[in-house]
mmCIF file of C-alpha atoms in Angstrom:
data_model
loop_
_atom_site.group_PDB
_atom_site.id
_atom_site.type_symbol
_atom_site.label_atom_id
_atom_site.label_comp_id
_atom_site.label_asym_id
_atom_site.label_seq_id
_atom_site.Cartn_x
_atom_site.Cartn_y
_atom_site.Cartn_z
ATOM 1 C CA MET A 1 -82.895 -43.870 68.599
ATOM 2 C CA LYS A 2 -82.446 -47.332 67.077
ATOM 3 C CA ILE A 3 -83.022 -47.835 63.332
ATOM 4 C CA THR A 4 -83.189 -51.472 62.174
ATOM 5 C CA CYS A 5 -82.261 -51.000 58.495
ATOM 6 C CA ASP A 6 -79.813 -49.148 56.250
ATOM 7 C CA VAL A 7 -80.087 -45.332 56.298
ATOM 8 C CA GLU A 8 -79.502 -42.871 53.440
ATOM 9 C CA VAL A 9 -79.514 -39.088 53.888
ATOM 10 C CA SER A 10 -79.375 -37.228 50.569
ATOM 11 C CA GLY A 11 -79.913 -33.515 49.980
ATOM 12 C CA ASN A 12 -81.536 -32.863 53.370
ATOM 13 C CA ASP A 13 -80.676 -31.220 56.664
ATOM 14 C CA VAL A 14 -80.868 -33.487 59.706
ATOM 15 C CA TRP A 15 -81.125 -32.282 63.326
ATOM 16 C CA LEU A 16 -79.874 -34.651 66.038
ATOM 17 C CA GLU A 17 -81.378 -34.580 69.527
ATOM 18 C CA GLY A 18 -79.499 -37.643 70.811
ATOM 19 C CA PRO A 19 -77.487 -40.714 69.781
ATOM 20 C CA VAL A 20 -78.525 -42.875 66.810
ATOM 21 C CA TRP A 21 -77.827 -46.609 66.370
ATOM 22 C CA VAL A 22 -78.267 -47.952 62.828
ATOM 23 C CA GLU A 23 -78.359 -51.726 62.382
ATOM 24 C CA GLY A 24 -76.895 -51.605 58.882
ATOM 25 C CA ASN A 25 -75.057 -49.155 56.650
ATOM 26 C CA ILE A 26 -75.275 -45.357 56.696
ATOM 27 C CA GLU A 27 -74.871 -43.155 53.616
ATOM 28 C CA PHE A 28 -74.695 -39.350 53.706
ATOM 29 C CA THR A 29 -74.586 -37.718 50.273
ATOM 30 C CA GLY A 30 -75.429 -34.702 48.178
ATOM 31 C CA ASN A 31 -75.393 -31.242 49.771
ATOM 32 C CA SER A 32 -76.650 -32.295 53.199
ATOM 33 C CA ALA A 33 -76.034 -30.840 56.648
ATOM 34 C CA ILE A 34 -76.042 -32.935 59.814
ATOM 35 C CA ASN A 35 -76.587 -30.730 62.873
ATOM 36 C CA ILE A 36 -76.759 -31.128 66.645
ATOM 37 C CA ASP A 37 -79.771 -29.387 68.128
ATOM 38 C CA PRO A 38 -78.605 -26.243 70.008
ATOM 39 C CA SER A 39 -80.642 -27.302 73.070
ATOM 40 C CA LEU A 40 -77.973 -29.976 73.756
ATOM 41 C CA GLY A 41 -75.409 -27.303 74.616
ATOM 42 C CA GLU A 42 -71.826 -28.631 74.772
ATOM 43 C CA LYS A 43 -72.864 -32.273 74.299
ATOM 44 C CA SER A 44 -71.642 -34.315 71.364
ATOM 45 C CA VAL A 45 -73.820 -36.869 69.568
ATOM 46 C CA ALA A 46 -72.814 -40.323 68.313
ATOM 47 C CA ILE A 47 -74.168 -41.994 65.179
ATOM 48 C CA ILE A 48 -73.279 -45.696 65.256
ATOM 49 C CA ALA A 49 -73.376 -48.170 62.347
ATOM 50 C CA ASP A 50 -73.444 -51.637 63.910
ATOM 51 C CA LYS A 51 -75.173 -54.674 62.459
ATOM 52 C CA GLN A 52 -73.974 -57.164 65.048
ATOM 53 C CA SER A 53 -74.822 -60.171 62.845
ATOM 54 C CA ASP A 54 -72.645 -58.887 59.952
ATOM 55 C CA ARG A 55 -69.697 -56.706 60.897
ATOM 56 C CA GLU A 56 -67.549 -58.026 58.032
ATOM 57 C CA SER A 57 -69.507 -56.501 55.111
ATOM 58 C CA SER A 58 -72.112 -54.314 56.858
ATOM 59 C CA SER A 59 -71.874 -51.625 59.587
ATOM 60 C CA ARG A 60 -70.277 -49.224 57.059
ATOM 61 C CA ILE A 61 -70.527 -45.427 56.724
ATOM 62 C CA GLN A 62 -70.230 -43.648 53.348
ATOM 63 C CA ILE A 63 -69.951 -39.838 53.197
ATOM 64 C CA SER A 64 -69.743 -38.022 49.851
ATOM 65 C CA ASN A 65 -70.423 -34.811 47.941
ATOM 66 C CA ASN A 66 -70.555 -31.598 49.963
ATOM 67 C CA LEU A 67 -71.488 -32.642 53.487
ATOM 68 C CA GLU A 68 -71.389 -30.320 56.465
ATOM 69 C CA PHE A 69 -71.374 -31.550 60.073
ATOM 70 C CA ASN A 70 -72.276 -28.961 62.705
ATOM 71 C CA GLY A 71 -72.102 -29.188 66.474
ATOM 72 C CA SER A 72 -74.605 -27.329 68.623
ATOM 73 C CA GLY A 73 -72.695 -24.069 68.282
ATOM 74 C CA GLU A 74 -70.567 -24.670 71.379
ATOM 75 C CA ASP A 75 -66.804 -25.181 70.914
ATOM 76 C CA SER A 76 -66.800 -28.679 72.406
ATOM 77 C CA SER A 77 -69.792 -30.115 70.511
ATOM 78 C CA TYR A 78 -69.052 -32.724 67.823
ATOM 79 C CA ILE A 79 -70.783 -35.347 65.736
ATOM 80 C CA LEU A 80 -69.091 -38.711 66.283
ATOM 81 C CA LEU A 81 -69.499 -41.305 63.530
ATOM 82 C CA ILE A 82 -68.684 -44.836 64.716
ATOM 83 C CA SER A 83 -68.453 -47.906 62.489
ATOM 84 C CA GLN A 84 -68.210 -51.372 63.989
ATOM 85 C CA ASN A 85 -67.168 -52.928 60.640
ATOM 86 C CA ASN A 86 -64.184 -55.210 61.277
ATOM 87 C CA SER A 87 -63.115 -56.119 57.730
ATOM 88 C CA ALA A 88 -59.653 -54.479 57.964
ATOM 89 C CA GLU A 89 -58.798 -56.183 61.246
ATOM 90 C CA ASN A 90 -59.721 -59.538 59.672
ATOM 91 C CA GLY A 91 -57.602 -58.906 56.538
ATOM 92 C CA GLY A 92 -60.462 -57.764 54.275
ATOM 93 C CA GLY A 93 -60.591 -54.759 51.966
ATOM 94 C CA THR A 94 -63.948 -53.191 52.880
ATOM 95 C CA ASP A 95 -63.769 -49.644 54.277
ATOM 96 C CA ALA A 96 -65.585 -49.159 57.564
ATOM 97 C CA ILE A 97 -65.862 -45.425 56.801
ATOM 98 C CA LYS A 98 -65.261 -43.809 53.429
ATOM 99 C CA LEU A 99 -65.342 -40.022 53.219
ATOM 100 C CA GLN A 100 -64.863 -38.145 49.954
ATOM 101 C CA ASN A 101 -65.574 -34.924 48.075
ATOM 102 C CA ASN A 102 -65.817 -31.876 50.311
ATOM 103 C CA ALA A 103 -66.932 -32.939 53.760
ATOM 104 C CA GLU A 104 -66.121 -30.682 56.708
ATOM 105 C CA GLY A 105 -67.152 -29.467 60.113
ATOM 106 C CA ASP A 106 -67.389 -30.640 63.712
ATOM 107 C CA LEU A 107 -66.799 -34.286 62.867
ATOM 108 C CA LEU A 108 -64.961 -37.106 64.633
ATOM 109 C CA LEU A 109 -64.555 -40.528 62.973
ATOM 110 C CA TYR A 110 -63.937 -43.823 64.771
ATOM 111 C CA ALA A 111 -63.501 -47.342 63.363
ATOM 112 C CA GLY A 112 -61.557 -49.280 65.970
ATOM 113 C CA HIS A 113 -61.608 -52.533 63.978
ATOM 114 C CA GLY A 114 -61.869 -51.175 60.431
ATOM 115 C CA SER A 115 -60.269 -48.873 57.883
ATOM 116 C CA ILE A 116 -61.133 -45.260 57.136
ATOM 117 C CA THR A 117 -60.422 -43.698 53.742
ATOM 118 C CA ILE A 118 -60.450 -39.888 53.520
ATOM 119 C CA ASP A 119 -60.306 -38.383 50.038
ATOM 120 C CA ASN A 120 -60.712 -35.121 48.094
ATOM 121 C CA ASN A 121 -60.820 -31.833 50.000
ATOM 122 C CA THR A 122 -62.076 -32.966 53.388
ATOM 123 C CA ASP A 123 -61.279 -31.180 56.648
ATOM 124 C CA LEU A 124 -61.779 -33.184 59.858
ATOM 125 C CA THR A 125 -61.134 -32.690 63.560
ATOM 126 C CA GLU A 126 -60.122 -36.216 64.557
ATOM 127 C CA VAL A 127 -59.890 -39.704 63.031
ATOM 128 C CA THR A 128 -59.164 -42.930 64.913
ATOM 129 C CA ALA A 129 -59.140 -46.353 63.217
ATOM 130 C CA TYR A 130 -57.432 -49.694 62.847
ATOM 131 C CA ARG A 131 -56.144 -48.394 59.473
ATOM 132 C CA ILE A 132 -56.377 -44.878 57.950
ATOM 133 C CA HIS A 133 -55.851 -43.834 54.305
ATOM 134 C CA ILE A 134 -55.602 -40.065 53.629
ATOM 135 C CA GLN A 135 -55.297 -38.799 50.049
ATOM 136 C CA ASN A 136 -55.949 -35.885 47.648
ATOM 137 C CA ASN A 137 -55.959 -32.690 49.762
ATOM 138 C CA ALA A 138 -57.603 -34.246 52.812
ATOM 139 C CA THR A 139 -56.773 -32.696 56.204
ATOM 140 C CA VAL A 140 -57.080 -34.122 59.714
ATOM 141 C CA ARG A 141 -56.487 -31.766 62.673
ATOM 142 C CA TYR A 142 -55.989 -33.266 66.131
ATOM 143 C CA GLU A 143 -57.009 -30.425 68.415
ATOM 144 C CA SER A 144 -55.105 -29.928 71.644
ATOM 145 C CA GLY A 145 -57.335 -30.568 74.630
ATOM 146 C CA LEU A 146 -59.891 -32.615 72.702
ATOM 147 C CA ALA A 147 -60.858 -35.552 74.899
ATOM 148 C CA ASP A 148 -59.625 -38.560 72.966
ATOM 149 C CA LEU A 149 -61.837 -41.533 72.174
ATOM 150 C CA VAL A 150 -59.176 -44.155 72.800
ATOM 151 C CA PHE A 151 -56.529 -42.733 75.111
ATOM 152 C CA SER A 152 -57.664 -42.443 78.720
ATOM 153 C CA THR A 153 -55.090 -39.715 79.290
ATOM 154 C CA GLY A 154 -56.468 -37.438 76.549
ATOM 155 C CA PRO A 155 -54.187 -35.737 74.023
ATOM 156 C CA SER A 156 -51.041 -36.698 75.928
ATOM 157 C CA GLY A 157 -51.719 -40.424 75.287
ATOM 158 C CA GLY A 158 -49.629 -42.494 72.921
ATOM 159 C CA TYR A 159 -49.963 -44.794 69.967
ATOM 160 C CA SER A 160 -47.889 -47.178 67.915
ATOM 161 C CA LEU A 161 -47.378 -46.620 64.176
ATOM 162 C CA LYS A 162 -46.872 -50.047 62.573
ATOM 163 C CA SER A 163 -46.200 -48.837 59.043
ATOM 164 C CA LEU A 164 -46.263 -45.733 56.884
ATOM 165 C CA GLU A 165 -46.093 -45.737 53.118
ATOM 166 C CA GLU A 166 -46.789 -43.339 50.302
ATOM 167 C CA ILE A 167 -49.196 -44.671 47.725
ATOM 168 C CA GLN A 168 -49.796 -43.346 44.248
#
């Protein structure tokens, strides 16, 4: 499905039956659940924020306040949120994906050209980005055997850590 405007999901349950492309920003907030339809079995579903004409300040994903992301019920079913925002790669300060306040579940985040900020009691399965900020009781678990989004060799692939600093 292609949606040609910004999308906001607030206080509702959403059932995904296939991939979604949003030409704009996506905001999930307020006691919502995003679910993959059980009929998809082990398949994962991607939700992509990509406004090709404005990747510097648009194509962002905001997640806040008690969100739950549920696969189809199979162990290898995930919701993949992809942001094509490239602000971080170009030296800007706009987050491609910002996740805060109690989000959890079968969720994978990817912002290959942007930054991801994870804050306040979140529990995620995998995060891949140009830059990642993790703070205030946030947890990221990289599961063994999970097919990786970037490394063609899966969990045995490698990466390069350019810098690591503790911020207050």
